[in-house]
Coordinates of C-alpha atoms (C1' of nucleotides) in Angstrom, one line a residue:
Chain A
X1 CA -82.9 22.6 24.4
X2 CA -86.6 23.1 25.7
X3 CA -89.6 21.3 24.3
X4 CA -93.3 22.5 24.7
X5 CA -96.0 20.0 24.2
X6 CA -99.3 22.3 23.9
X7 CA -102.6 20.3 24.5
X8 CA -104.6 22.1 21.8
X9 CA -102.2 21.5 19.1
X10 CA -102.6 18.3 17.3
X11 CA -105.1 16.2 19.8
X12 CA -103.4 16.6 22.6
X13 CA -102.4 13.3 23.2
X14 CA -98.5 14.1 24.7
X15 CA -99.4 15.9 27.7
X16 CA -100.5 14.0 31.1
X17 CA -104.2 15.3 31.9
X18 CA -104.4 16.1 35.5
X19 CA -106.5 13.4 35.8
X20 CA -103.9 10.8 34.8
X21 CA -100.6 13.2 36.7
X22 CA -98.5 10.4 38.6
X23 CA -97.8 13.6 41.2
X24 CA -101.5 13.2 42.4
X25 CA -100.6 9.4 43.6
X26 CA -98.1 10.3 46.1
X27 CA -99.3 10.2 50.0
X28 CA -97.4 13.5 50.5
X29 CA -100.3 15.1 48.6
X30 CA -103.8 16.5 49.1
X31 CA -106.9 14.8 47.5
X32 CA -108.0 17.0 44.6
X33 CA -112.1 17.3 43.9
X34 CA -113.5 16.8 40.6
X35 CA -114.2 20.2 40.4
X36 CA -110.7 21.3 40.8
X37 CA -109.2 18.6 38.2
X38 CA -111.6 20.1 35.8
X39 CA -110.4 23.8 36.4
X40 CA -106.8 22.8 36.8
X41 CA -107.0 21.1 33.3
X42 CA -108.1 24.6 31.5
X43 CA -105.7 26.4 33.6
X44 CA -102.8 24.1 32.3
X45 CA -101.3 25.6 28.9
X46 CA -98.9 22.4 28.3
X47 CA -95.8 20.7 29.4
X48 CA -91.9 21.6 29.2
X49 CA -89.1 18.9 29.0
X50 CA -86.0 20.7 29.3
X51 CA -82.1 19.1 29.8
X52 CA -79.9 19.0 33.0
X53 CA -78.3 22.5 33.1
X54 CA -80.8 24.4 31.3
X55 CA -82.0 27.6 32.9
X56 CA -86.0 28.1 32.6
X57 CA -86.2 31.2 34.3
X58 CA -83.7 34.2 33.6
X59 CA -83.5 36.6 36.7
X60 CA -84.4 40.3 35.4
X61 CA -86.8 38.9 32.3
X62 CA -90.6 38.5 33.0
X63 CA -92.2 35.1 32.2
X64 CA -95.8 34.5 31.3
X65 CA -95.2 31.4 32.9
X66 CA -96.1 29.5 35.8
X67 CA -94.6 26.1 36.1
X68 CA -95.0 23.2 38.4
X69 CA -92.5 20.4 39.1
X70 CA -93.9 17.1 37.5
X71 CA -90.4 15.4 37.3
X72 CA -86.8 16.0 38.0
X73 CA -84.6 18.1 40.5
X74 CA -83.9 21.6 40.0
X75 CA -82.6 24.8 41.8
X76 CA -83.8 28.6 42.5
X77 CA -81.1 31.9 42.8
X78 CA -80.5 35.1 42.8
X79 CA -77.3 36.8 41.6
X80 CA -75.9 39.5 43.6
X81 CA -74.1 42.7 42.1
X82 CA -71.0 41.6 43.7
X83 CA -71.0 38.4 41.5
X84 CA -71.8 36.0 44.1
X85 CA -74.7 33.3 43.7
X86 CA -77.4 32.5 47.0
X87 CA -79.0 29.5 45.8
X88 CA -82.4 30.1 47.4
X89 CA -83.7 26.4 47.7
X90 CA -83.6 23.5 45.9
X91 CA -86.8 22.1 43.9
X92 CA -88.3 18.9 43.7
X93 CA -91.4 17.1 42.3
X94 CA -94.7 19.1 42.9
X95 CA -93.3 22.4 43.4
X96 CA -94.9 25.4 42.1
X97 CA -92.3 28.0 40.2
X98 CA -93.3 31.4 39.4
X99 CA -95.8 32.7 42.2
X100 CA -93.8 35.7 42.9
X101 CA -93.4 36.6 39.0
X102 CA -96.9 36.3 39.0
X103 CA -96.8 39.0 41.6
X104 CA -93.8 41.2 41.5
X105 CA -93.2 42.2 37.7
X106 CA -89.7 41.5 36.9
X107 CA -88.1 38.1 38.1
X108 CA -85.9 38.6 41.2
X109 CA -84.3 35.0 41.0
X110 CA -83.4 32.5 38.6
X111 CA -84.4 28.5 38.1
X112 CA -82.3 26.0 36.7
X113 CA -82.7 22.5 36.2
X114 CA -80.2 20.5 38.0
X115 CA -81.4 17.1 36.0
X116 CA -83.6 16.2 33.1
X117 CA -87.0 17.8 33.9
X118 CA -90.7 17.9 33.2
X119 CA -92.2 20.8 33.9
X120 CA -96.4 21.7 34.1
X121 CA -96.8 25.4 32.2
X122 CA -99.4 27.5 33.2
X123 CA -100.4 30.9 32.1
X124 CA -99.7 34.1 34.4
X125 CA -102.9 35.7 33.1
X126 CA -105.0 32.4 33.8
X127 CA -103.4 32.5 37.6
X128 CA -106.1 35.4 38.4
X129 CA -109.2 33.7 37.1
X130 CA -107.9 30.5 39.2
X131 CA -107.8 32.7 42.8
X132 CA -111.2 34.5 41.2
X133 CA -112.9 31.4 40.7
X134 CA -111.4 28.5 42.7
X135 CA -111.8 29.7 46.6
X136 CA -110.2 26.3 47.2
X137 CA -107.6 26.4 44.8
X138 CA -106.8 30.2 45.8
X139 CA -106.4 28.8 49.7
X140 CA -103.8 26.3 48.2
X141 CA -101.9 29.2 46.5
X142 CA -101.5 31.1 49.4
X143 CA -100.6 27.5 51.9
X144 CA -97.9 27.2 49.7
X145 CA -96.4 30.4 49.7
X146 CA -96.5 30.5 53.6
X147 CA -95.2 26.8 53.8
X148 CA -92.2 28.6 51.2
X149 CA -91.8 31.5 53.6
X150 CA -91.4 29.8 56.1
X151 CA -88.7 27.2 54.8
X152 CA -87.0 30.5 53.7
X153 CA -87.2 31.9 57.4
X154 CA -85.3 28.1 58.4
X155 CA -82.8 28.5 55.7
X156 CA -82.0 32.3 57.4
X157 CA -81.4 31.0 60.4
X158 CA -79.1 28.0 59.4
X159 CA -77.3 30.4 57.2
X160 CA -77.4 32.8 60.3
X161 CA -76.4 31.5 62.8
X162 CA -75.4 27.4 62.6
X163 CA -71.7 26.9 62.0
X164 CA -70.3 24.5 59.3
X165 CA -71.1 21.1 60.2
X166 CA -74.3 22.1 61.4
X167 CA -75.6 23.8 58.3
X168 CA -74.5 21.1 56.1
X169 CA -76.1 18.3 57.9
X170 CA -78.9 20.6 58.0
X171 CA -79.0 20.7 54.3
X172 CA -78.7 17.4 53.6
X173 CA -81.0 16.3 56.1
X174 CA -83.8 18.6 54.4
X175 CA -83.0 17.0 50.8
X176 CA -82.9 13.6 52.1
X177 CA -86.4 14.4 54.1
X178 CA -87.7 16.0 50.7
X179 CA -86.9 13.3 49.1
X180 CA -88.4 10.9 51.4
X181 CA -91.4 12.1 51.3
X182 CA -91.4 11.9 47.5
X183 CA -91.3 7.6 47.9
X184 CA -87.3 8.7 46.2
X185 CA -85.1 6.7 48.6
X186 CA -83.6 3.6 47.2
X187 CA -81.8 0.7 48.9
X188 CA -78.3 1.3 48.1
X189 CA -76.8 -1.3 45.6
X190 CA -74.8 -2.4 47.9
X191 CA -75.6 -3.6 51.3
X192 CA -78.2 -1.9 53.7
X193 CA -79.1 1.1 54.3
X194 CA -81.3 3.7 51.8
X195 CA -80.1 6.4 49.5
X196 CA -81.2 9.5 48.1
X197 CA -80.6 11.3 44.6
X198 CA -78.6 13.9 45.0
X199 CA -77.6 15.7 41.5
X200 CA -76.6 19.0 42.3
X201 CA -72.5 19.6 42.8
X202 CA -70.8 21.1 45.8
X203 CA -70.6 24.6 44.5
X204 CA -74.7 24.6 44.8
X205 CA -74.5 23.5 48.3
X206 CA -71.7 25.9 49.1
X207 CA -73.7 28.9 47.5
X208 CA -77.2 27.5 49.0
X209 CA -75.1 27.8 53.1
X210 CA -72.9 30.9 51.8
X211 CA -69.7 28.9 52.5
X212 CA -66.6 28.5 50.1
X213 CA -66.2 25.8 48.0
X214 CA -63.4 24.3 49.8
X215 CA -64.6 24.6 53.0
X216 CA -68.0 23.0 52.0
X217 CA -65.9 20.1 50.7
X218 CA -64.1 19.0 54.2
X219 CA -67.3 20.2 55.7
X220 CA -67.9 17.3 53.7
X221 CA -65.5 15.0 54.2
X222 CA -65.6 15.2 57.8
X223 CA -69.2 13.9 58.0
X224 CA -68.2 11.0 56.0
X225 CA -65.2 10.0 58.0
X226 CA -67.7 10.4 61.0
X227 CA -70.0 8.0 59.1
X228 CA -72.6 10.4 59.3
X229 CA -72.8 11.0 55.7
X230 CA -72.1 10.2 52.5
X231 CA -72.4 12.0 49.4
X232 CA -70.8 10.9 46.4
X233 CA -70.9 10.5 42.8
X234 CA -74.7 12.1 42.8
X235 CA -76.0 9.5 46.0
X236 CA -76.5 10.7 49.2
X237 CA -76.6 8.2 52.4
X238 CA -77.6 9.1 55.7
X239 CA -76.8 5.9 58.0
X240 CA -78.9 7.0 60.8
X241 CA -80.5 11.0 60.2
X242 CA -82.2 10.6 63.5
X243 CA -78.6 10.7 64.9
X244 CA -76.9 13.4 62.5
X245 CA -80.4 15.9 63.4
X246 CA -80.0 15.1 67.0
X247 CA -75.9 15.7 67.0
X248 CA -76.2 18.9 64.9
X249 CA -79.1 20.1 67.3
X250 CA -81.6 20.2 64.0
X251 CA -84.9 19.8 64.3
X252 CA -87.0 19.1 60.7
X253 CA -91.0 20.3 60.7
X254 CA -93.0 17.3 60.9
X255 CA -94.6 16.1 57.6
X256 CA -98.0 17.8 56.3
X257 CA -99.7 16.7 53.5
X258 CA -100.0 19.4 51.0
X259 CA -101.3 21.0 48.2
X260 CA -100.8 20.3 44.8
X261 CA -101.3 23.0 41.9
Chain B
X1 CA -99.1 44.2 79.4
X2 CA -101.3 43.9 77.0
X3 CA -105.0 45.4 76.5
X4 CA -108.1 44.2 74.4
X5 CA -110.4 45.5 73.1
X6 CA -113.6 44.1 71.9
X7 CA -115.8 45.4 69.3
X8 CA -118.6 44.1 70.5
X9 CA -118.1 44.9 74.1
X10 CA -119.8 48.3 75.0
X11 CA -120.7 50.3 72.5
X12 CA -117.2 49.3 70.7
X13 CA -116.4 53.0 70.5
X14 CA -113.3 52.4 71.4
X15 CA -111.8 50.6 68.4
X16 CA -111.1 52.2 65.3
X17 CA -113.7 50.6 62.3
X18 CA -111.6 49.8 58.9
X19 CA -113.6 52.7 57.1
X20 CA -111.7 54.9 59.7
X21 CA -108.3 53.3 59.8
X22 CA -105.7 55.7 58.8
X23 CA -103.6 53.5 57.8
X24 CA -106.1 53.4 54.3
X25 CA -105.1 56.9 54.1
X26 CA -101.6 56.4 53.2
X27 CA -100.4 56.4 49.6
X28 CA -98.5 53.1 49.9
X29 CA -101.7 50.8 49.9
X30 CA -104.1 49.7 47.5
X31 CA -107.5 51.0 47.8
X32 CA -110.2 49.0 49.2
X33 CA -114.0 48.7 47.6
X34 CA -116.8 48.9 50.0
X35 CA -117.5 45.3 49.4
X36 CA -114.2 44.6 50.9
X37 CA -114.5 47.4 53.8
X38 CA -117.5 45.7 54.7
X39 CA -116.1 42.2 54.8
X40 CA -112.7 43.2 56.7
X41 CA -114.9 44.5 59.3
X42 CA -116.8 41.3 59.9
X43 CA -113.4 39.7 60.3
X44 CA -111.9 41.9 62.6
X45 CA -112.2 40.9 66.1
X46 CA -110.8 43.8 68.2
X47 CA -107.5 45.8 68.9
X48 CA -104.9 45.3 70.9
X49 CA -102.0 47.8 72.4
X50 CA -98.9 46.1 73.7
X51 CA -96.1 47.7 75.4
X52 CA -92.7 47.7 73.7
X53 CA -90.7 45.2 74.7
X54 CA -93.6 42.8 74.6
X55 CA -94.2 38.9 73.4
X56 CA -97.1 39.2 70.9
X57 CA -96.6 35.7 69.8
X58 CA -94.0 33.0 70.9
X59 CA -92.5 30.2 69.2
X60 CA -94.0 26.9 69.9
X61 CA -97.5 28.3 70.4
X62 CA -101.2 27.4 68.5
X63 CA -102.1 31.5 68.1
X64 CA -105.8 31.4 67.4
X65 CA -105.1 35.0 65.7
X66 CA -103.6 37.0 63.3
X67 CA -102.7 40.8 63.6
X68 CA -102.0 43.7 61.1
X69 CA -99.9 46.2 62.2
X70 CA -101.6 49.6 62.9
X71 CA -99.1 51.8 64.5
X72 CA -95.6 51.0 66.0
X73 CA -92.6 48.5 64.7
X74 CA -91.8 45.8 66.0
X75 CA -89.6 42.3 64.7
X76 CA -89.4 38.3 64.2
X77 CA -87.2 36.3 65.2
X78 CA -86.6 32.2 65.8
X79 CA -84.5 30.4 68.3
X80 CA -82.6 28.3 67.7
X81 CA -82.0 24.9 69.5
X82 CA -78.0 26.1 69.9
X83 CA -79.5 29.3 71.5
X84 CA -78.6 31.7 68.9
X85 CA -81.6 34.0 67.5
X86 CA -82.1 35.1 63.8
X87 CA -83.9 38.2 63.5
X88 CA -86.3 37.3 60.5
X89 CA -87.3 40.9 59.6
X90 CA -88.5 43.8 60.9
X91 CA -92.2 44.7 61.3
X92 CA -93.9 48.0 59.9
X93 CA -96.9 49.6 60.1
X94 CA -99.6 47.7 57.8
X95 CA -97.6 44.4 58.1
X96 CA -100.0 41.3 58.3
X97 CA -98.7 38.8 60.7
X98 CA -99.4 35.3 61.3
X99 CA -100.1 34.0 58.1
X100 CA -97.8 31.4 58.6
X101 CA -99.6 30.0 61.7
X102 CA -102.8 30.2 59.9
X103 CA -101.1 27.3 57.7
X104 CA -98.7 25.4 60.0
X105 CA -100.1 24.4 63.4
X106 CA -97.4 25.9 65.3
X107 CA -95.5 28.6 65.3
X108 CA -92.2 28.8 64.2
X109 CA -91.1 32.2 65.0
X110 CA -91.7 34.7 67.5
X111 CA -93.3 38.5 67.4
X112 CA -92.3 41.0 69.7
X113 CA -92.8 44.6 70.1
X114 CA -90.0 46.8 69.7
X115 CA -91.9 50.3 70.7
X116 CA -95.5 50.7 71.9
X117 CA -97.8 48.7 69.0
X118 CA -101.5 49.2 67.9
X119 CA -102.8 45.9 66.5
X120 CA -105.9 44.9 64.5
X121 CA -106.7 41.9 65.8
X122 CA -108.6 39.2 63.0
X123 CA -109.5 35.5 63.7
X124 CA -107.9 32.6 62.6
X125 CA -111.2 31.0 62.1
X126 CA -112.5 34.1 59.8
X127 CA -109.5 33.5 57.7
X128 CA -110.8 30.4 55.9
X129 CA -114.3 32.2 55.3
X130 CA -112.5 35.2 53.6
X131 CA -110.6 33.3 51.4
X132 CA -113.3 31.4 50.9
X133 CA -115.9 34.4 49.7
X134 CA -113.7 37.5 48.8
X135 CA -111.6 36.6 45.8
X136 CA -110.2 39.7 46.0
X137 CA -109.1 39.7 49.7
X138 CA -107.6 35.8 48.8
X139 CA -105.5 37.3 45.9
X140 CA -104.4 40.3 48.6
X141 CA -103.4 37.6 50.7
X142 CA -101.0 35.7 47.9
X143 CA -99.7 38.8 46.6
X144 CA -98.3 39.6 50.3
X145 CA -97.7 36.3 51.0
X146 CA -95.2 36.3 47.9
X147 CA -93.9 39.6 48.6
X148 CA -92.9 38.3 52.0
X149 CA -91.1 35.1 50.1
X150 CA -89.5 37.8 48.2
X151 CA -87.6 39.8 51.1
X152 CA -86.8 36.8 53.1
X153 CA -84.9 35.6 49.9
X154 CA -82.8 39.4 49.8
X155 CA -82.2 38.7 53.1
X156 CA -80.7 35.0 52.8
X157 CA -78.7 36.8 50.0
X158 CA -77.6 38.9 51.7
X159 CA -76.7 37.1 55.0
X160 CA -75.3 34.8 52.9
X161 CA -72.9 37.0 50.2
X162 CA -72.3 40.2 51.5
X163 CA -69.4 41.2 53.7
X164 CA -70.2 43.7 57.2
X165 CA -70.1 47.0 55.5
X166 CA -73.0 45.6 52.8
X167 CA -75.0 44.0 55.3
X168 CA -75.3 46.9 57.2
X169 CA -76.2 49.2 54.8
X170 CA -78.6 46.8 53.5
X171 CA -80.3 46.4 55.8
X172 CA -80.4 50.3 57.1
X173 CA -81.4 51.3 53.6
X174 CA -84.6 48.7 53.5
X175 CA -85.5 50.4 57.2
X176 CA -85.2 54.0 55.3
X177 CA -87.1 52.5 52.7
X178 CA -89.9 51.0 54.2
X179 CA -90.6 54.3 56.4
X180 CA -90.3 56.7 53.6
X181 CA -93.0 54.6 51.6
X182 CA -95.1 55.2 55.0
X183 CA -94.2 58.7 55.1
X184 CA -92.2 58.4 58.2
X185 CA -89.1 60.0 57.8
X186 CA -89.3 63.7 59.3
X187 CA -86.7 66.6 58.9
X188 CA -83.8 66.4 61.7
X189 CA -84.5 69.3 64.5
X190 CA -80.9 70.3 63.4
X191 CA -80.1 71.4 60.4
X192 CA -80.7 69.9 57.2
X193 CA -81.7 66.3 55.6
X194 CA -84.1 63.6 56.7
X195 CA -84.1 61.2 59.3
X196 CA -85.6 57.7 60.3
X197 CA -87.2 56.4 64.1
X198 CA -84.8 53.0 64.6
X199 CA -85.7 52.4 67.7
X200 CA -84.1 48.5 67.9
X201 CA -81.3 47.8 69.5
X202 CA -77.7 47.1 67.9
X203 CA -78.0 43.3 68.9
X204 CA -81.4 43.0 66.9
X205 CA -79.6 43.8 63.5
X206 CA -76.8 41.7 64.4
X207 CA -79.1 38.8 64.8
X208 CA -80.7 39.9 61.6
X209 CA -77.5 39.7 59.8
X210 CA -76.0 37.1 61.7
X211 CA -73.0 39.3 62.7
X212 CA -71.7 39.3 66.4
X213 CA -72.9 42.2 68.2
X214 CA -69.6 44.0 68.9
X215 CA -68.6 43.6 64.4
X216 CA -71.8 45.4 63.8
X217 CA -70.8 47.8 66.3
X218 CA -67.5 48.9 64.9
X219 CA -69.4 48.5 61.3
X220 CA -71.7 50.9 62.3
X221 CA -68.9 53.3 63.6
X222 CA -66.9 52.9 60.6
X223 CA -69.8 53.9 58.1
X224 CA -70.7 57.1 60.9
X225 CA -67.1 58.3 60.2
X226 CA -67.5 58.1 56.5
X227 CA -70.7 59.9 56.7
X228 CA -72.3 57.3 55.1
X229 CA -75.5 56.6 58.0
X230 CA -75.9 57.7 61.4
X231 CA -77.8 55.6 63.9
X232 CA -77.6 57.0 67.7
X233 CA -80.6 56.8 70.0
X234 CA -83.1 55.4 68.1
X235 CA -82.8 58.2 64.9
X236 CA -81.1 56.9 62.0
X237 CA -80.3 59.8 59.4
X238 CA -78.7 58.6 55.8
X239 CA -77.4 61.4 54.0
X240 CA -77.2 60.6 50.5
X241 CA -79.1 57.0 50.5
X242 CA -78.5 56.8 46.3
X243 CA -75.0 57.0 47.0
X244 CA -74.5 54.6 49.7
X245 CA -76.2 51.7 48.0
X246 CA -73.9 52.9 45.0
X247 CA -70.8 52.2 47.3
X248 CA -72.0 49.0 48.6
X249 CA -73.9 47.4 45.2
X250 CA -77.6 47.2 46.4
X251 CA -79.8 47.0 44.6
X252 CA -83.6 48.4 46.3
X253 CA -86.6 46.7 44.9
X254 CA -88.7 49.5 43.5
X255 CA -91.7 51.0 45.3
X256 CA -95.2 49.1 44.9
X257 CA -98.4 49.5 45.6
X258 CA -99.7 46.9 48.2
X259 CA -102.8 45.5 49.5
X260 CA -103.8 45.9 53.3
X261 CA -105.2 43.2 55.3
Chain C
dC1 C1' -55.2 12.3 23.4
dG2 C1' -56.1 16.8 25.5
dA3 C1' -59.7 20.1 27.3
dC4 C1' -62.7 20.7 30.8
dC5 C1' -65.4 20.1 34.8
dT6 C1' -65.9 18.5 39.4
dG7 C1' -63.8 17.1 43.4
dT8 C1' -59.7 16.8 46.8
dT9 C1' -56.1 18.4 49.8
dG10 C1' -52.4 21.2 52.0
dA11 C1' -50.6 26.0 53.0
dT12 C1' -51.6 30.7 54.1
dT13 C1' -54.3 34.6 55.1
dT14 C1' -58.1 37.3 57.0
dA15 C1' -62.7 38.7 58.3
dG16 C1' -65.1 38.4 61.9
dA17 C1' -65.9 36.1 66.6
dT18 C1' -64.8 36.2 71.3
dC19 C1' -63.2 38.2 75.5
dA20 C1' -62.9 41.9 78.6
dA21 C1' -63.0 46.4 80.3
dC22 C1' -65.2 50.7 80.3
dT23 C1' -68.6 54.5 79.2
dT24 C1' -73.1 56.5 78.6
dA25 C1' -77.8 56.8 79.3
dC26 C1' -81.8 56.1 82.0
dG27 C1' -84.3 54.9 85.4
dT28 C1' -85.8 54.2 90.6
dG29 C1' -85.8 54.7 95.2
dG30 C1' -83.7 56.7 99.4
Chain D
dC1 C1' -81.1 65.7 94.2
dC2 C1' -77.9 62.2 94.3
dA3 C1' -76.5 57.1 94.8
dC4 C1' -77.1 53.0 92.8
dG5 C1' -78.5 49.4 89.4
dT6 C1' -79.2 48.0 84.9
dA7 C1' -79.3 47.9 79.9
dA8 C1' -77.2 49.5 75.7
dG9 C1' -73.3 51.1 73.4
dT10 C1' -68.0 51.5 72.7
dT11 C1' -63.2 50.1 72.2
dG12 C1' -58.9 47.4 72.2
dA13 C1' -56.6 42.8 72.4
dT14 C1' -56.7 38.1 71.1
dC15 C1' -58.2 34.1 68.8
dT16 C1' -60.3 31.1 65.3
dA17 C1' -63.4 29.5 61.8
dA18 C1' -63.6 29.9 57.4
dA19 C1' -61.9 32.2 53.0
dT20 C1' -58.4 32.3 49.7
dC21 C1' -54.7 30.4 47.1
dA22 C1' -52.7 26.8 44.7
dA23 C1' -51.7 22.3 42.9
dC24 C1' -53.4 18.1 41.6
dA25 C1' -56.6 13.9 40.7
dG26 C1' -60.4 11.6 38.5
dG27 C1' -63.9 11.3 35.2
dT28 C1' -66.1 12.5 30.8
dC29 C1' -66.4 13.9 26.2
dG30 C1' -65.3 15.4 21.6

DNA sequence: CGACCTGTTGATTTAGATCAACTTACGTGG
DNA sequence: CCACGTAAGTTGATCTAAATCAACAGGTCG
């Protein structure tokens, strides 16, 4: 089901150079040198295209691999003994996949695409000459894995200590932010108001909050006969997410531009 | 309550120099080349000794530093706006703190002793120079930075799949394990088998496994009666660890050998 | 058309929260 | 040395949020 475009084979002419990357337009992004273009464009090995449903990463295997998000939605989790499934986060355009592979041996989680995606490969072995070489690049590495950390520490707590309501508005409020600061909201089709993508099903959510299925669902259904969400058929809509944060006592960290690798 | 001390003030006999730290001594860590000793010392700003029960950073705050733990535990934890607290982890000796700070503006979580500590005290402004100039240090800095991303996503697994029993012995078995990699764990003064200084209270594990104080209790009685762990007055003594994360499907991540900061 | 996946809804059960009373340990000061 | 105050730990009774069970509906695909 996967597809690898390698930029040395034939002349090269399928994969995006980093210079041309769409990602680098967004405003949610830093400003790359020349220098760093340059290094980032040896570093890259080529691109993956790989079907909704598709599992990239196999928790337990070790992947040479290091990928970034370049299009698409996706999901990270671990499998417990017990059978169960904690989806660790969600992952969206200009992600980086792999850092703690690159670190730990073995995978300790698995990543699935949750839509068509396009992913960036990068070598594992070339990730030590890029924090040996590129102080600037090596300070990105490391913002990103705090910036991860601490969106892990937020989705503790909401899985902690929020009850039901609370941690799915909280959930949907960080996709829809996510999103957002992508440029991904729409104008619904109908009428006022925006929309987000939302692709993944309730199970995902349910795992992602450690709730039930069932109680996920009229979680669910509750906020939409509030009017305080609506999720449906793979849109989300948020009337007023001011409102929902403020009702649900949420407060989202304020945007930061960041780092792209 | 707390107590500075300044290399540079006096003679700055009073504060231990990295080449000295015995913390280098113990087999859990990386070595260090003398390139490196001789960076870390630059960096290092001074020591600090807090009581236990001490605020060594708060939520909210700009910290203009960042700590390594030299002697004594301690924990993080955030508030949340409903007034319920989630114990992020627990803090062991070698434990670099505050990286997340370095990267967001403001904190996000709070530090606070939970016995008498021994800090190393670095600046915040140093941190972008040693990135910047010791590759090696900057690698050190990912690799802990992903190990960290790696036990906050066991514990959202765990707070999120397991029932009581596991989430107790969880999370006692990563204490035993930490401590025995730092060569903690002594001989009980009665009789036979090892045991563990816990010196946090029941409520901290609670809010680290988002249980309700008086569950964990009764979980915590129920395992003493199976001889499965015994925590009482800051000891904890596991009798057959192997078999108790048999019993409850854990799964340890295998010993490692890490950098110190 | 039937198989299958995702979502929906009501009925029932239960793990764990909450409430409340009490014990134990450890100061501190008279 | 004892009385008192406070913080941590213990235990039983009660309540409830959420899990589980079960049946069904809608959409999609071969």
């Amino acid at each position: 089901m996967s597809h690898i475009t390698d930029p040395s084979a034939g002349r090269g002419a399928r994969t995006t150079s980093c210079r041309a990357c769409a990602l680098r337009e967004k405003t949610c992004f830093e400003d790359m040198t020349e220098q760093e273009l340059a290094f980032m464009e040896r570093f890259k090995v080529g691109e993956m295209v790989v079907e909704a449903g598709t599992t990239v990463l196999l928790q337990g295997s070790t992947s040479p691999q290091l990928f970034t998000v370049l299009q698409g939605l996706g999901l990270r989790y671990t499998t417990l003994p017990n059978g169960n499934r904690q989806v660790l986060n969600f992952a969206f355009p200009g992600d980086f996949i792999g850092l703690q592979s690159a670190v730990m041996g073995e995978l300790c989680h698995s990543f699935e695409a949750s839509t068509k995606m396009r992913l960036c490969v990068f070598d594992r072995a070339g990730f030590w000459e890029l924090l040996r070489h590129q102080p600037r690049r090596s300070f990105a590495i490391s913002w990103l894995a705090a910036r991860e950390e601490h969106f892990l520490g937020d989705s503790l707590a909401t899985v902690g200590q929020r009850e039901a309501g609370s941690k799915i508005a909280w959930a949907l409020l960080r996709i829809w932010q996510r999103l957002d600061e992508l440029g991904e909201l729409q104008s619904s089709p109908r009428g006022n108001g925006l929309r987000a993508p939302m692709p993944w099903r309730q199970q995902d959510l349910a795992d992602a909050l450690g709730m039930s299925l069932v109680h996920t669902n009229k979680t669910l259904a509750r906020l939409r006969a509030k009017d305080q969400a609506d999720w449906r058929r793979g849109w989300l809509t948020l009337p007023d997410p001011e409102a929902l944060a403020k009702e649900y006592e949420i407060t989202m960290s304020e945007f930061q531009k960041r780092p792209l690798i």
